[in-house]
Structure formats: structure tokens, C-alpha cells
PDB file of C-alpha atoms in Angstrom:
ATOM      1  CA  MET A   1      -8.481 -17.783  -9.076  1.00 52.00           C
ATOM      2  CA  GLY A   2      -8.289 -14.918  -6.578  1.00 70.00           C
ATOM      3  CA  ALA A   3      -6.613 -11.564  -6.876  1.00 83.00           C
ATOM      4  CA  ARG A   4      -2.855 -11.622  -7.226  1.00 89.00           C
ATOM      5  CA  GLN A   5      -0.741 -10.558  -4.293  1.00 92.00           C
ATOM      6  CA  CYS A   6       2.879  -9.605  -3.822  1.00 95.00           C
ATOM      7  CA  VAL A   7       5.141  -8.736  -0.949  1.00 94.00           C
ATOM      8  CA  VAL A   8       6.943  -5.393  -0.674  1.00 92.00           C
ATOM      9  CA  ILE A   9       9.052  -3.431   1.774  1.00 90.00           C
ATOM     10  CA  PRO A  10       7.473   0.059   1.730  1.00 83.00           C
ATOM     11  CA  VAL A  11       9.836   2.961   1.219  1.00 82.00           C
ATOM     12  CA  ILE A  12       8.760   6.604   1.037  1.00 78.00           C
ATOM     13  CA  GLU A  13      11.131   8.963  -0.742  1.00 78.00           C
ATOM     14  CA  ARG A  14      10.411  12.624   0.032  1.00 78.00           C
ATOM     15  CA  PRO A  15      11.147  15.414  -2.469  1.00 80.00           C
ATOM     16  CA  ASN A  16      13.852  16.690  -0.106  1.00 84.00           C
ATOM     17  CA  GLY A  17      15.722  13.399  -0.517  1.00 79.00           C
ATOM     18  CA  MET A  18      14.735  11.975   2.860  1.00 76.00           C
ATOM     19  CA  VAL A  19      13.942   8.249   2.708  1.00 74.00           C
ATOM     20  CA  MET A  20      11.485   6.834   5.223  1.00 76.00           C
ATOM     21  CA  THR A  21      10.779   3.180   5.902  1.00 75.00           C
ATOM     22  CA  PRO A  22       7.523   3.090   7.871  1.00 72.00           C
ATOM     23  CA  SER A  23       7.751  -0.677   8.155  1.00 76.00           C
ATOM     24  CA  SER A  24      11.080  -0.769   9.974  1.00 78.00           C
ATOM     25  CA  THR A  25      11.673  -2.122  13.428  1.00 81.00           C
ATOM     26  CA  GLU A  26      14.702  -3.050  15.452  1.00 83.00           C
ATOM     27  CA  GLY A  27      16.400  -5.857  13.569  1.00 86.00           C
ATOM     28  CA  GLY A  28      14.770  -5.373  10.184  1.00 91.00           C
ATOM     29  CA  TYR A  29      11.654  -4.559   8.203  1.00 91.00           C
ATOM     30  CA  PHE A  30       8.080  -5.808   8.148  1.00 90.00           C
ATOM     31  CA  PRO A  31       7.195  -7.151   4.696  1.00 93.00           C
ATOM     32  CA  ARG A  32       3.746  -6.021   3.521  1.00 91.00           C
ATOM     33  CA  VAL A  33       1.368  -8.098   1.442  1.00 93.00           C
ATOM     34  CA  ILE A  34      -0.340  -6.053  -1.282  1.00 90.00           C
ATOM     35  CA  VAL A  35      -3.430  -7.466  -3.007  1.00 88.00           C
ATOM     36  CA  GLU A  36      -4.236  -6.295  -6.516  1.00 85.00           C
ATOM     37  CA  GLY A  37      -7.352  -4.094  -6.578  1.00 82.00           C
ATOM     38  CA  GLN A  38      -7.611  -3.681  -2.798  1.00 84.00           C
ATOM     39  CA  ILE A  39      -6.691  -0.536  -0.874  1.00 81.00           C
ATOM     40  CA  ARG A  40      -5.450  -2.184   2.300  1.00 80.00           C
ATOM     41  CA  TYR A  41      -2.322  -4.207   2.908  1.00 83.00           C
ATOM     42  CA  SER A  42      -1.211  -6.472   5.707  1.00 86.00           C
ATOM     43  CA  ARG A  43       1.963  -7.645   7.368  1.00 85.00           C
ATOM     44  CA  LEU A  44       3.331 -11.006   6.315  1.00 88.00           C
ATOM     45  CA  THR A  45       2.911 -13.421   9.194  1.00 88.00           C
ATOM     46  CA  VAL A  46       3.891 -17.010   9.819  1.00 88.00           C
ATOM     47  CA  ASP A  47       1.961 -18.873  12.511  1.00 93.00           C
ATOM     48  CA  GLY A  48       0.508 -15.551  13.697  1.00 90.00           C
ATOM     49  CA  VAL A  49       3.905 -13.909  14.174  1.00 90.00           C
ATOM     50  CA  ASP A  50       4.980 -10.912  12.102  1.00 89.00           C
ATOM     51  CA  GLU A  51       7.903 -11.673   9.839  1.00 92.00           C
ATOM     52  CA  VAL A  52      10.893  -9.310  10.137  1.00 93.00           C
ATOM     53  CA  TRP A  53      13.345  -9.318   7.251  1.00 94.00           C
ATOM     54  CA  GLY A  54      16.751  -7.680   7.096  1.00 91.00           C
ATOM     55  CA  PRO A  55      18.779  -6.527   8.824  1.00 93.00           C
ATOM     56  CA  THR A  56      19.349  -3.959   6.047  1.00 90.00           C
ATOM     57  CA  LEU A  57      16.765  -2.501   3.668  1.00 89.00           C
ATOM     58  CA  ALA A  58      18.636  -4.040   0.727  1.00 91.00           C
ATOM     59  CA  ASP A  59      18.491  -7.475   2.390  1.00 94.00           C
ATOM     60  CA  ALA A  60      14.764  -7.096   3.057  1.00 93.00           C
ATOM     61  CA  GLN A  61      14.057  -5.991  -0.525  1.00 93.00           C
ATOM     62  CA  GLU A  62      16.075  -8.904  -1.898  1.00 96.00           C
ATOM     63  CA  ARG A  63      14.070 -11.314   0.223  1.00 96.00           C
ATOM     64  CA  ALA A  64      10.832  -9.705  -1.009  1.00 95.00           C
ATOM     65  CA  ALA A  65      11.947 -10.275  -4.599  1.00 97.00           C
ATOM     66  CA  GLU A  66      12.751 -13.908  -3.763  1.00 97.00           C
ATOM     67  CA  GLN A  67       9.322 -14.402  -2.129  1.00 96.00           C
ATOM     68  CA  ASN A  68       7.536 -12.884  -5.114  1.00 97.00           C
ATOM     69  CA  ALA A  69       9.486 -15.186  -7.445  1.00 98.00           C
ATOM     70  CA  ALA A  70       8.535 -18.147  -5.240  1.00 97.00           C
ATOM     71  CA  TRP A  71       4.880 -17.089  -5.652  1.00 95.00           C
ATOM     72  CA  GLY A  72       5.450 -17.208  -9.429  1.00 96.00           C
ATOM     73  CA  LEU A  73       5.533 -13.435  -9.964  1.00 96.00           C
ATOM     74  CA  SER A  74       7.878 -11.692 -12.365  1.00 96.00           C
ATOM     75  CA  GLU A  75       9.032  -8.121 -11.740  1.00 94.00           C
ATOM     76  CA  ASP A  76       6.378  -7.016 -14.265  1.00 96.00           C
ATOM     77  CA  ASP A  77       3.702  -8.962 -12.378  1.00 95.00           C
ATOM     78  CA  VAL A  78       4.706  -7.223  -9.144  1.00 95.00           C
ATOM     79  CA  LEU A  79       4.490  -3.847 -10.869  1.00 92.00           C
ATOM     80  CA  GLN A  80       1.003  -4.689 -12.179  1.00 92.00           C
ATOM     81  CA  VAL A  81      -0.157  -5.731  -8.697  1.00 92.00           C
ATOM     82  CA  LEU A  82       1.191  -2.475  -7.251  1.00 89.00           C
ATOM     83  CA  LEU A  83      -0.474  -0.435 -10.010  1.00 89.00           C
ATOM     84  CA  GLY A  84      -3.801  -2.178  -9.361  1.00 87.00           C
ATOM     85  CA  TRP A  85      -3.414  -1.422  -5.660  1.00 85.00           C
ATOM     86  CA  GLN A  86      -2.621   2.258  -6.365  1.00 84.00           C
ATOM     87  CA  ILE A  87      -5.564   2.618  -8.767  1.00 85.00           C
ATOM     88  CA  ALA A  88      -7.911   1.246  -6.085  1.00 83.00           C
ATOM     89  CA  ARG A  89      -6.478   3.747  -3.583  1.00 78.00           C
ATOM     90  CA  ASP A  90      -6.891   6.624  -6.056  1.00 75.00           C
ATOM     91  CA  GLN A  91     -10.499   5.610  -6.756  1.00 75.00           C
ATOM     92  CA  GLU A  92     -11.236   5.526  -3.033  1.00 73.00           C
ATOM     93  CA  ASP A  93      -9.693   8.987  -2.604  1.00 68.00           C
ATOM     94  CA  ALA A  94     -11.887  10.312  -5.443  1.00 64.00           C
ATOM     95  CA  ARG A  95     -14.932   8.874  -3.703  1.00 67.00           C
ATOM     96  CA  VAL A  96     -14.334  10.347  -0.262  1.00 70.00           C
ATOM     97  CA  PHE A  97     -12.622  13.664  -0.943  1.00 73.00           C
ATOM     98  CA  CYS A  98     -14.385  16.776  -2.187  1.00 73.00           C
ATOM     99  CA  PRO A  99     -13.378  17.476  -5.799  1.00 74.00           C
ATOM    100  CA  ASN A 100     -13.481  21.206  -5.059  1.00 77.00           C
ATOM    101  CA  CYS A 101     -11.588  21.732  -1.785  1.00 78.00           C
ATOM    102  CA  ARG A 102     -10.023  18.216  -1.444  1.00 73.00           C
ATOM    103  CA  ARG A 103     -11.240  17.908   2.158  1.00 74.00           C
ATOM    104  CA  GLN A 104     -12.732  14.636   3.284  1.00 70.00           C
ATOM    105  CA  TYR A 105     -16.511  14.686   3.583  1.00 65.00           C
ATOM    106  CA  ALA A 106     -18.877  12.415   5.473  1.00 55.00           C
ATOM    107  CA  TRP A 107     -18.824   8.827   4.190  1.00 45.00           C
ATOM    108  CA  GLY A 108     -22.041   7.795   2.516  1.00 47.00           C
ATOM    109  CA  ALA A 109     -23.952  10.872   3.649  1.00 52.00           C
ATOM    110  CA  GLY A 110     -24.984  11.755   0.093  1.00 57.00           C
ATOM    111  CA  GLU A 111     -24.857  15.417   0.996  1.00 66.00           C
ATOM    112  CA  GLY A 112     -22.632  18.232  -0.159  1.00 70.00           C
ATOM    113  CA  CYS A 113     -19.217  18.948   1.281  1.00 74.00           C
ATOM    114  CA  GLN A 114     -19.544  20.414   4.751  1.00 71.00           C
ATOM    115  CA  ALA A 115     -16.360  22.473   4.279  1.00 73.00           C
ATOM    116  CA  CYS A 116     -17.148  24.266   1.006  1.00 77.00           C
ATOM    117  CA  GLY A 117     -20.724  23.263   0.095  1.00 72.00           C
ATOM    118  CA  GLU A 118     -19.773  21.518  -3.182  1.00 72.00           C
ATOM    119  CA  GLY A 119     -21.989  18.562  -4.123  1.00 66.00           C
ATOM    120  CA  ALA A 120     -20.470  15.209  -3.154  1.00 48.00           C
ATOM    121  CA  THR A 121     -20.057  12.460  -5.704  1.00 48.00           C
ATOM    122  CA  THR A 122     -19.888   8.892  -4.413  1.00 48.00           C
ATOM    123  CA  ASP A 123     -19.527   7.023  -7.723  1.00 49.00           C
TER     124      ASP A 123
END
């Protein structure tokens, strides 16, 4: 059996209270497919056409919950998939960002950070 996946409508809540929906378009929201343990996500498509759910964020999120249930996922399963996705993203960040200055260094170069000279770790 492959990695579990779920569908979400991404929402970014800023500390200043501003809510952003980077997946919105005229008429609704693009559902994103998240795969447990992978750092990338994709749009949900049917016959090569991007799905657009809505028209409101609440409608789109309700439809995402319905799709996840149809895929046999509980709310806890969805949370676990999202946590696995976030852990993979955090591990990738630790691999490509200097632990000293937090600037991105050359991928796979095996050399120290070009910004601050700290030794790069790629494990």
C-alpha cells in the first residue's frame, strides 16, 4: 500500500490576524492533495482539469472533509498525513539551510556555507 494522501484547502493565518488563501481563484478554491512523507503537493484534477471548489472557503473546506471521508480518512488520519508532510518539509529545510545563519547553501555541494563559512550538514 502506498503513502496516504488527503485533500486540503490551504489557509495561512498571519500573526496580525490576516488570513490568506493562496489557492483561491475566481469562483472558488483549488483543493491540494498532500501525500504523507512528501514535501510537495499538487492540485486535485479530474480529466486533466483543475478542480475548483466553493464558492466560499467554508464550502470548499466542507467538500475537502467529504472527499477525505470518501477516501476512508478520519479527521485524525488527515491530521497524521499533514504532520507527516510537515515533518518531511522540516527535514528538507534542515538539510538545505545553514544551521548557523539559516541561509540556504548550495545543494549537494558538500562544502561549508558560502554566507557565513559554517560547515554544511546534508544528513
